[in-house]
Amino acid sequence: MKQIAVIGAGTMGNGIAHVFAQNGFLVNLIDIAEDSLDKGMATISRNLDRMLQKEKINVADKSNTLKNIQTFTDLVRGVQEVGLVVEAATENRTLKLDIFKQLDASCQENCILATNTSSISITQIAAATQRPDKVIGMHFMNPVPMMRLVEIIRGYSTSDATTQTVMQLSKTLGKTPTEVNDYPGFVANRILMPMINEAIETLYTGVGGVSEIDTVMKLGMAHPMGPLQLADFIGLDVCLSILNVMHEGFKNPKYAPCPLLANMVSAGKLGVKSGEGFYDYSESRKAEKVAARFR
């Protein structure tokens, strides 16, 4: 399995493509918009430049990584000859189900279909295909080139062979795969998102301010960044989407999104990517500095 496809050239998609290409895989990076592909490739090039400056790679490594990536706007052409597809599109159930129906119809019979979803049921996604045994979750962490964890999620019908293949594949990328079962939020977000939501609730009820809440968690709990800053970095819309999936899946009010979070998303205050969230990122250089610290 040396040729793979990645669906989506956004933050997660270009990071996943980067990691596979840097480890010698031929990558077809697919997106519906040429502009998104151009931005994704530019991000990969910048991230490789940072690694070059830190002497983690050499000039040949950068050149070979970029040569290993081809871009496509045609999904059918991009997935025809690959052994693995990793879907990293927007965290929207309807969109993902539609993509997996297309992948099932277009990919080779033995191709494994993986999703980078952070909360949506693998079992439900697999049910949109005729190969549920070959559907699995590969939840990479952001930023993908730096973070070692890959949360491997088995759906109800995911086979042992598929799981073992994907676990081993993750190790060849220099990652640490951790197998978990298919329940809303899996492990990472089932624990993380209620903490972020509670931090937002603490702000909403006036217990503390933004910097005070983050300072308590950074200095008192040894977190590398506070939960409100982390929410900005993840994207408040993504946080809201994950909490909604968990609230719907468990029918438990403890997962209900804080009204402040919902209002901020409605107002377009999404964090770093929109220029404003719990912190102000209105200057592009300031936003880039914040993001660069965690690449």
mmCIF file of C-alpha atoms in Angstrom:
data_model
loop_
_atom_site.group_PDB
_atom_site.id
_atom_site.type_symbol
_atom_site.label_atom_id
_atom_site.label_comp_id
_atom_site.label_asym_id
_atom_site.label_seq_id
_atom_site.Cartn_x
_atom_site.Cartn_y
_atom_site.Cartn_z
ATOM 1 C CA MET A 1 0.000 0.000 0.000
ATOM 2 C CA LYS A 2 2.181 2.818 -1.289
ATOM 3 C CA GLN A 3 -0.481 4.952 -2.970
ATOM 4 C CA ILE A 4 -3.196 6.623 -0.907
ATOM 5 C CA ALA A 5 -5.757 9.385 -1.301
ATOM 6 C CA VAL A 6 -6.736 12.145 1.105
ATOM 7 C CA ILE A 7 -10.126 13.830 0.731
ATOM 8 C CA GLY A 8 -10.041 17.506 1.757
ATOM 9 C CA ALA A 9 -7.128 19.938 1.567
ATOM 10 C CA GLY A 10 -7.938 21.917 4.708
ATOM 11 C CA THR A 11 -6.008 21.977 7.975
ATOM 12 C CA MET A 12 -6.352 18.264 8.724
ATOM 13 C CA GLY A 13 -6.282 17.036 5.140
ATOM 14 C CA ASN A 14 -3.100 18.810 4.113
ATOM 15 C CA GLY A 15 -1.446 17.709 7.364
ATOM 16 C CA ILE A 16 -2.355 14.062 6.722
ATOM 17 C CA ALA A 17 -1.140 14.312 3.115
ATOM 18 C CA HIS A 18 2.114 15.884 4.368
ATOM 19 C CA VAL A 19 2.821 13.062 6.815
ATOM 20 C CA PHE A 20 2.113 10.259 4.332
ATOM 21 C CA ALA A 21 4.154 11.936 1.574
ATOM 22 C CA GLN A 22 7.083 12.604 3.903
ATOM 23 C CA ASN A 23 7.149 8.889 4.722
ATOM 24 C CA GLY A 24 7.417 7.802 1.093
ATOM 25 C CA PHE A 25 3.768 7.289 0.144
ATOM 26 C CA LEU A 26 2.354 8.582 -3.138
ATOM 27 C CA VAL A 27 -0.545 10.824 -2.160
ATOM 28 C CA ASN A 28 -3.513 11.992 -4.209
ATOM 29 C CA LEU A 29 -4.837 15.099 -2.421
ATOM 30 C CA ILE A 30 -8.434 15.704 -3.469
ATOM 31 C CA ASP A 31 -10.684 18.734 -3.002
ATOM 32 C CA ILE A 32 -13.582 20.182 -4.964
ATOM 33 C CA ALA A 33 -11.874 23.596 -5.245
ATOM 34 C CA GLU A 34 -8.559 24.247 -6.998
ATOM 35 C CA ASP A 35 -8.017 27.224 -4.694
ATOM 36 C CA SER A 36 -8.248 24.974 -1.638
ATOM 37 C CA LEU A 37 -5.698 22.616 -3.152
ATOM 38 C CA ASP A 38 -3.322 25.518 -3.833
ATOM 39 C CA LYS A 39 -3.685 26.744 -0.250
ATOM 40 C CA GLY A 40 -3.179 23.224 1.091
ATOM 41 C CA MET A 41 0.015 22.714 -0.899
ATOM 42 C CA ALA A 42 1.300 26.142 0.182
ATOM 43 C CA THR A 43 0.705 25.168 3.819
ATOM 44 C CA ILE A 44 2.580 21.897 3.359
ATOM 45 C CA SER A 45 5.496 23.780 1.785
ATOM 46 C CA ARG A 46 5.606 26.303 4.664
ATOM 47 C CA ASN A 47 5.502 23.541 7.259
ATOM 48 C CA LEU A 48 8.328 21.725 5.496
ATOM 49 C CA ASP A 49 10.320 24.983 5.511
ATOM 50 C CA ARG A 50 9.886 25.181 9.294
ATOM 51 C CA MET A 51 11.129 21.615 9.639
ATOM 52 C CA LEU A 52 14.053 22.497 7.382
ATOM 53 C CA GLN A 53 14.951 25.499 9.542
ATOM 54 C CA LYS A 54 14.876 23.284 12.641
ATOM 55 C CA GLU A 55 17.093 20.735 10.822
ATOM 56 C CA LYS A 56 14.475 17.993 11.191
ATOM 57 C CA ILE A 57 14.636 17.377 7.429
ATOM 58 C CA ASN A 58 16.987 18.325 4.596
ATOM 59 C CA VAL A 59 16.368 19.991 1.218
ATOM 60 C CA ALA A 60 16.015 16.639 -0.542
ATOM 61 C CA ASP A 61 13.406 15.521 2.017
ATOM 62 C CA LYS A 62 11.307 18.609 1.282
ATOM 63 C CA SER A 63 11.620 18.151 -2.470
ATOM 64 C CA ASN A 64 10.710 14.460 -2.327
ATOM 65 C CA THR A 65 7.730 15.105 -0.047
ATOM 66 C CA LEU A 66 6.251 17.657 -2.451
ATOM 67 C CA LYS A 67 6.933 15.406 -5.451
ATOM 68 C CA ASN A 68 4.988 12.609 -3.741
ATOM 69 C CA ILE A 69 1.759 14.660 -3.771
ATOM 70 C CA GLN A 70 -0.574 15.054 -6.747
ATOM 71 C CA THR A 71 -3.726 17.172 -6.563
ATOM 72 C CA PHE A 72 -7.156 16.365 -7.997
ATOM 73 C CA THR A 73 -10.542 18.053 -8.140
ATOM 74 C CA ASP A 74 -12.123 14.892 -9.581
ATOM 75 C CA LEU A 75 -12.752 12.402 -6.770
ATOM 76 C CA VAL A 76 -13.272 9.431 -9.100
ATOM 77 C CA ARG A 77 -9.937 9.938 -10.875
ATOM 78 C CA GLY A 78 -8.147 10.559 -7.594
ATOM 79 C CA VAL A 79 -9.168 7.319 -5.862
ATOM 80 C CA GLN A 80 -9.168 4.737 -8.664
ATOM 81 C CA GLU A 81 -5.810 3.071 -7.971
ATOM 82 C CA VAL A 82 -5.233 3.674 -4.253
ATOM 83 C CA GLY A 83 -5.146 1.140 -1.430
ATOM 84 C CA LEU A 84 -6.334 3.555 1.271
ATOM 85 C CA VAL A 85 -8.496 6.661 1.334
ATOM 86 C CA VAL A 86 -8.459 9.001 4.341
ATOM 87 C CA GLU A 87 -11.463 11.338 4.342
ATOM 88 C CA ALA A 88 -10.827 14.663 6.069
ATOM 89 C CA ALA A 89 -13.758 16.766 4.900
ATOM 90 C CA THR A 90 -15.861 19.105 7.038
ATOM 91 C CA GLU A 91 -17.304 17.516 10.202
ATOM 92 C CA ASN A 92 -20.796 17.095 8.743
ATOM 93 C CA ARG A 93 -22.585 13.746 8.867
ATOM 94 C CA THR A 94 -24.582 14.188 5.639
ATOM 95 C CA LEU A 95 -21.493 15.266 3.695
ATOM 96 C CA LYS A 96 -19.411 12.344 4.971
ATOM 97 C CA LEU A 97 -22.111 9.777 4.168
ATOM 98 C CA ASP A 98 -22.339 11.127 0.630
ATOM 99 C CA ILE A 99 -18.544 11.004 0.205
ATOM 100 C CA PHE A 100 -18.374 7.410 1.424
ATOM 101 C CA LYS A 101 -21.105 6.339 -0.997
ATOM 102 C CA GLN A 102 -19.023 7.841 -3.809
ATOM 103 C CA LEU A 103 -15.831 6.229 -2.524
ATOM 104 C CA ASP A 104 -17.478 2.823 -2.275
ATOM 105 C CA ALA A 105 -18.595 3.068 -5.893
ATOM 106 C CA SER A 106 -15.244 4.382 -7.189
ATOM 107 C CA CYS A 107 -12.483 2.617 -5.220
ATOM 108 C CA GLN A 108 -10.953 -0.793 -5.811
ATOM 109 C CA GLU A 109 -12.678 -3.655 -4.010
ATOM 110 C CA ASN A 110 -9.831 -4.143 -1.509
ATOM 111 C CA CYS A 111 -9.355 -0.427 -0.740
ATOM 112 C CA ILE A 112 -9.675 0.556 2.931
ATOM 113 C CA LEU A 113 -11.868 3.598 3.571
ATOM 114 C CA ALA A 114 -10.826 5.634 6.620
ATOM 115 C CA THR A 115 -12.352 8.780 8.072
ATOM 116 C CA ASN A 116 -10.654 11.436 10.170
ATOM 117 C CA THR A 117 -13.937 12.267 11.884
ATOM 118 C CA SER A 118 -13.525 13.390 15.477
ATOM 119 C CA SER A 119 -16.984 12.346 16.656
ATOM 120 C CA ILE A 120 -19.323 10.883 14.004
ATOM 121 C CA SER A 121 -20.167 7.174 14.225
ATOM 122 C CA ILE A 122 -17.880 4.938 12.171
ATOM 123 C CA THR A 123 -20.634 2.314 12.118
ATOM 124 C CA GLN A 124 -23.064 4.796 10.582
ATOM 125 C CA ILE A 125 -20.519 5.906 7.979
ATOM 126 C CA ALA A 126 -19.704 2.272 7.141
ATOM 127 C CA ALA A 127 -23.407 1.520 6.617
ATOM 128 C CA ALA A 128 -23.356 3.885 3.628
ATOM 129 C CA THR A 129 -21.015 1.440 1.859
ATOM 130 C CA GLN A 130 -21.016 -2.174 0.684
ATOM 131 C CA ARG A 131 -17.711 -2.795 2.506
ATOM 132 C CA PRO A 132 -18.347 -2.035 6.205
ATOM 133 C CA ASP A 133 -15.532 -4.420 7.177
ATOM 134 C CA LYS A 134 -13.075 -2.095 5.410
ATOM 135 C CA VAL A 135 -14.287 1.175 6.991
ATOM 136 C CA ILE A 136 -12.386 2.539 9.999
ATOM 137 C CA GLY A 137 -11.652 5.769 11.856
ATOM 138 C CA MET A 138 -8.187 7.353 11.726
ATOM 139 C CA HIS A 139 -8.497 10.396 13.978
ATOM 140 C CA PHE A 140 -5.278 12.356 13.604
ATOM 141 C CA MET A 141 -4.509 15.167 16.040
ATOM 142 C CA ASN A 142 -3.860 18.776 14.982
ATOM 143 C CA PRO A 143 -1.210 19.747 13.934
ATOM 144 C CA VAL A 144 -0.776 16.411 12.185
ATOM 145 C CA PRO A 145 2.978 16.626 11.377
ATOM 146 C CA MET A 146 3.785 17.214 15.067
ATOM 147 C CA MET A 147 1.235 15.221 17.078
ATOM 148 C CA ARG A 148 2.058 11.535 17.537
ATOM 149 C CA LEU A 149 -1.364 10.149 18.448
ATOM 150 C CA VAL A 150 -3.736 8.547 15.943
ATOM 151 C CA GLU A 151 -7.004 7.410 17.481
ATOM 152 C CA ILE A 152 -8.015 4.240 15.601
ATOM 153 C CA ILE A 153 -11.771 3.659 15.838
ATOM 154 C CA ARG A 154 -13.361 0.334 14.977
ATOM 155 C CA GLY A 155 -16.929 0.371 13.721
ATOM 156 C CA TYR A 156 -19.305 -2.468 14.551
ATOM 157 C CA SER A 157 -18.303 -4.374 11.394
ATOM 158 C CA THR A 158 -14.653 -3.284 11.023
ATOM 159 C CA SER A 159 -12.563 -6.440 10.514
ATOM 160 C CA ASP A 160 -9.505 -7.457 12.483
ATOM 161 C CA ALA A 161 -7.496 -7.415 9.256
ATOM 162 C CA THR A 162 -8.476 -3.812 8.498
ATOM 163 C CA THR A 163 -7.693 -2.722 12.042
ATOM 164 C CA GLN A 164 -4.302 -4.440 12.081
ATOM 165 C CA THR A 165 -3.379 -2.973 8.680
ATOM 166 C CA VAL A 166 -4.258 0.567 9.756
ATOM 167 C CA MET A 167 -2.530 0.206 13.128
ATOM 168 C CA GLN A 168 0.680 -0.923 11.414
ATOM 169 C CA LEU A 169 0.367 1.760 8.759
ATOM 170 C CA SER A 170 0.112 4.425 11.460
ATOM 171 C CA LYS A 171 3.326 3.159 13.029
ATOM 172 C CA THR A 172 5.157 3.508 9.698
ATOM 173 C CA LEU A 173 4.219 7.212 9.834
ATOM 174 C CA GLY A 174 5.996 7.535 13.178
ATOM 175 C CA LYS A 175 2.668 7.792 15.002
ATOM 176 C CA THR A 176 1.346 5.995 18.068
ATOM 177 C CA PRO A 177 -1.973 4.357 17.138
ATOM 178 C CA THR A 178 -4.432 3.718 19.968
ATOM 179 C CA GLU A 179 -7.465 1.521 19.327
ATOM 180 C CA VAL A 180 -10.822 2.625 20.744
ATOM 181 C CA ASN A 181 -14.447 1.631 20.213
ATOM 182 C CA ASP A 182 -17.149 3.469 18.317
ATOM 183 C CA TYR A 183 -19.122 5.667 20.697
ATOM 184 C CA PRO A 184 -19.857 9.418 20.348
ATOM 185 C CA GLY A 185 -16.684 11.477 20.796
ATOM 186 C CA PHE A 186 -14.571 8.284 21.011
ATOM 187 C CA VAL A 187 -11.977 8.872 23.800
ATOM 188 C CA ALA A 188 -10.167 12.098 22.907
ATOM 189 C CA ASN A 189 -13.176 14.341 22.419
ATOM 190 C CA ARG A 190 -15.401 12.591 24.936
ATOM 191 C CA ILE A 191 -12.970 13.823 27.590
ATOM 192 C CA LEU A 192 -11.708 17.032 25.960
ATOM 193 C CA MET A 193 -14.944 18.643 24.779
ATOM 194 C CA PRO A 194 -16.798 18.567 28.124
ATOM 195 C CA MET A 195 -13.738 20.260 29.662
ATOM 196 C CA ILE A 196 -13.763 22.975 26.991
ATOM 197 C CA ASN A 197 -17.533 23.347 27.340
ATOM 198 C CA GLU A 198 -17.209 23.692 31.124
ATOM 199 C CA ALA A 199 -14.522 26.351 30.678
ATOM 200 C CA ILE A 200 -16.905 28.278 28.398
ATOM 201 C CA GLU A 201 -19.701 27.827 30.964
ATOM 202 C CA THR A 202 -17.345 29.163 33.661
ATOM 203 C CA LEU A 203 -16.776 32.257 31.536
ATOM 204 C CA TYR A 204 -20.492 32.531 30.708
ATOM 205 C CA THR A 205 -21.508 32.532 34.377
ATOM 206 C CA GLY A 206 -18.845 35.080 35.341
ATOM 207 C CA VAL A 207 -16.722 32.847 37.545
ATOM 208 C CA GLY A 208 -13.579 34.037 35.790
ATOM 209 C CA GLY A 209 -12.312 35.874 32.726
ATOM 210 C CA VAL A 210 -10.731 34.356 29.634
ATOM 211 C CA SER A 211 -7.103 34.818 30.667
ATOM 212 C CA GLU A 212 -7.845 33.844 34.279
ATOM 213 C CA ILE A 213 -9.513 30.555 33.271
ATOM 214 C CA ASP A 214 -6.700 29.653 30.900
ATOM 215 C CA THR A 215 -4.025 30.629 33.424
ATOM 216 C CA VAL A 216 -5.545 28.371 36.088
ATOM 217 C CA MET A 217 -5.525 25.396 33.726
ATOM 218 C CA LYS A 218 -2.033 26.068 32.365
ATOM 219 C CA LEU A 219 -0.306 26.714 35.665
ATOM 220 C CA GLY A 220 -2.479 24.608 37.948
ATOM 221 C CA MET A 221 -3.019 21.584 35.707
ATOM 222 C CA ALA A 222 0.157 21.784 33.564
ATOM 223 C CA HIS A 223 -1.817 22.048 30.320
ATOM 224 C CA PRO A 224 0.288 23.444 27.436
ATOM 225 C CA MET A 225 -2.513 25.887 26.612
ATOM 226 C CA GLY A 226 -5.750 26.848 28.300
ATOM 227 C CA PRO A 227 -9.080 25.338 27.204
ATOM 228 C CA LEU A 228 -10.401 28.602 25.735
ATOM 229 C CA GLN A 229 -7.263 29.155 23.678
ATOM 230 C CA LEU A 230 -7.401 25.521 22.594
ATOM 231 C CA ALA A 231 -11.042 25.947 21.546
ATOM 232 C CA ASP A 232 -9.999 28.923 19.403
ATOM 233 C CA PHE A 233 -7.280 26.833 17.801
ATOM 234 C CA ILE A 234 -9.612 23.865 17.118
ATOM 235 C CA GLY A 235 -12.376 26.150 15.822
ATOM 236 C CA LEU A 236 -15.457 27.004 17.857
ATOM 237 C CA ASP A 237 -17.692 25.664 15.087
ATOM 238 C CA VAL A 238 -15.912 22.311 15.287
ATOM 239 C CA CYS A 239 -16.276 22.257 19.089
ATOM 240 C CA LEU A 240 -19.996 23.009 18.752
ATOM 241 C CA SER A 241 -20.446 20.289 16.134
ATOM 242 C CA ILE A 242 -18.723 17.643 18.285
ATOM 243 C CA LEU A 243 -20.718 18.577 21.383
ATOM 244 C CA ASN A 244 -23.956 18.385 19.374
ATOM 245 C CA VAL A 245 -23.023 14.890 18.157
ATOM 246 C CA MET A 246 -22.284 13.777 21.724
ATOM 247 C CA HIS A 247 -25.442 15.392 23.117
ATOM 248 C CA GLU A 248 -27.542 13.719 20.435
ATOM 249 C CA GLY A 249 -25.789 10.368 20.839
ATOM 250 C CA PHE A 250 -25.900 10.099 24.634
ATOM 251 C CA LYS A 251 -29.087 12.133 25.320
ATOM 252 C CA ASN A 252 -27.263 13.444 28.386
ATOM 253 C CA PRO A 253 -27.571 17.158 29.285
ATOM 254 C CA LYS A 254 -23.950 17.284 30.454
ATOM 255 C CA TYR A 255 -22.924 17.345 26.781
ATOM 256 C CA ALA A 256 -25.263 20.219 25.845
ATOM 257 C CA PRO A 257 -23.212 23.092 24.344
ATOM 258 C CA CYS A 258 -22.998 26.247 26.423
ATOM 259 C CA PRO A 259 -25.251 29.025 24.995
ATOM 260 C CA LEU A 260 -22.236 31.314 24.757
ATOM 261 C CA LEU A 261 -20.499 28.870 22.408
ATOM 262 C CA ALA A 262 -23.583 28.601 20.198
ATOM 263 C CA ASN A 263 -23.951 32.384 20.060
ATOM 264 C CA MET A 264 -20.304 32.944 19.188
ATOM 265 C CA VAL A 265 -20.528 30.463 16.312
ATOM 266 C CA SER A 266 -23.726 32.126 15.064
ATOM 267 C CA ALA A 267 -21.893 35.459 15.147
ATOM 268 C CA GLY A 268 -19.016 34.050 13.101
ATOM 269 C CA LYS A 269 -16.509 34.217 15.967
ATOM 270 C CA LEU A 270 -14.820 30.896 15.261
ATOM 271 C CA GLY A 271 -11.349 31.420 16.726
ATOM 272 C CA VAL A 272 -8.035 31.660 14.890
ATOM 273 C CA LYS A 273 -9.482 30.899 11.459
ATOM 274 C CA SER A 274 -11.987 33.766 11.593
ATOM 275 C CA GLY A 275 -9.669 36.247 13.332
ATOM 276 C CA GLU A 276 -11.621 36.354 16.580
ATOM 277 C CA GLY A 277 -12.851 33.928 19.220
ATOM 278 C CA PHE A 278 -12.129 34.094 22.921
ATOM 279 C CA TYR A 279 -8.953 35.932 21.884
ATOM 280 C CA ASP A 280 -8.358 38.521 19.164
ATOM 281 C CA TYR A 281 -6.436 37.271 16.129
ATOM 282 C CA SER A 282 -7.335 40.165 13.861
ATOM 283 C CA GLU A 283 -3.739 40.696 12.765
ATOM 284 C CA SER A 284 -2.775 37.913 10.383
ATOM 285 C CA ARG A 285 0.758 37.717 11.748
ATOM 286 C CA LYS A 286 -0.572 37.318 15.287
ATOM 287 C CA ALA A 287 -2.789 34.421 14.170
ATOM 288 C CA GLU A 288 0.092 32.776 12.368
ATOM 289 C CA LYS A 289 2.316 33.069 15.455
ATOM 290 C CA VAL A 290 -0.297 31.374 17.611
ATOM 291 C CA ALA A 291 -0.762 28.556 15.102
ATOM 292 C CA ALA A 292 2.988 28.167 14.497
ATOM 293 C CA ARG A 293 3.663 27.522 18.191
ATOM 294 C CA PHE A 294 1.780 24.239 17.948
ATOM 295 C CA ARG A 295 2.986 22.987 14.567
#
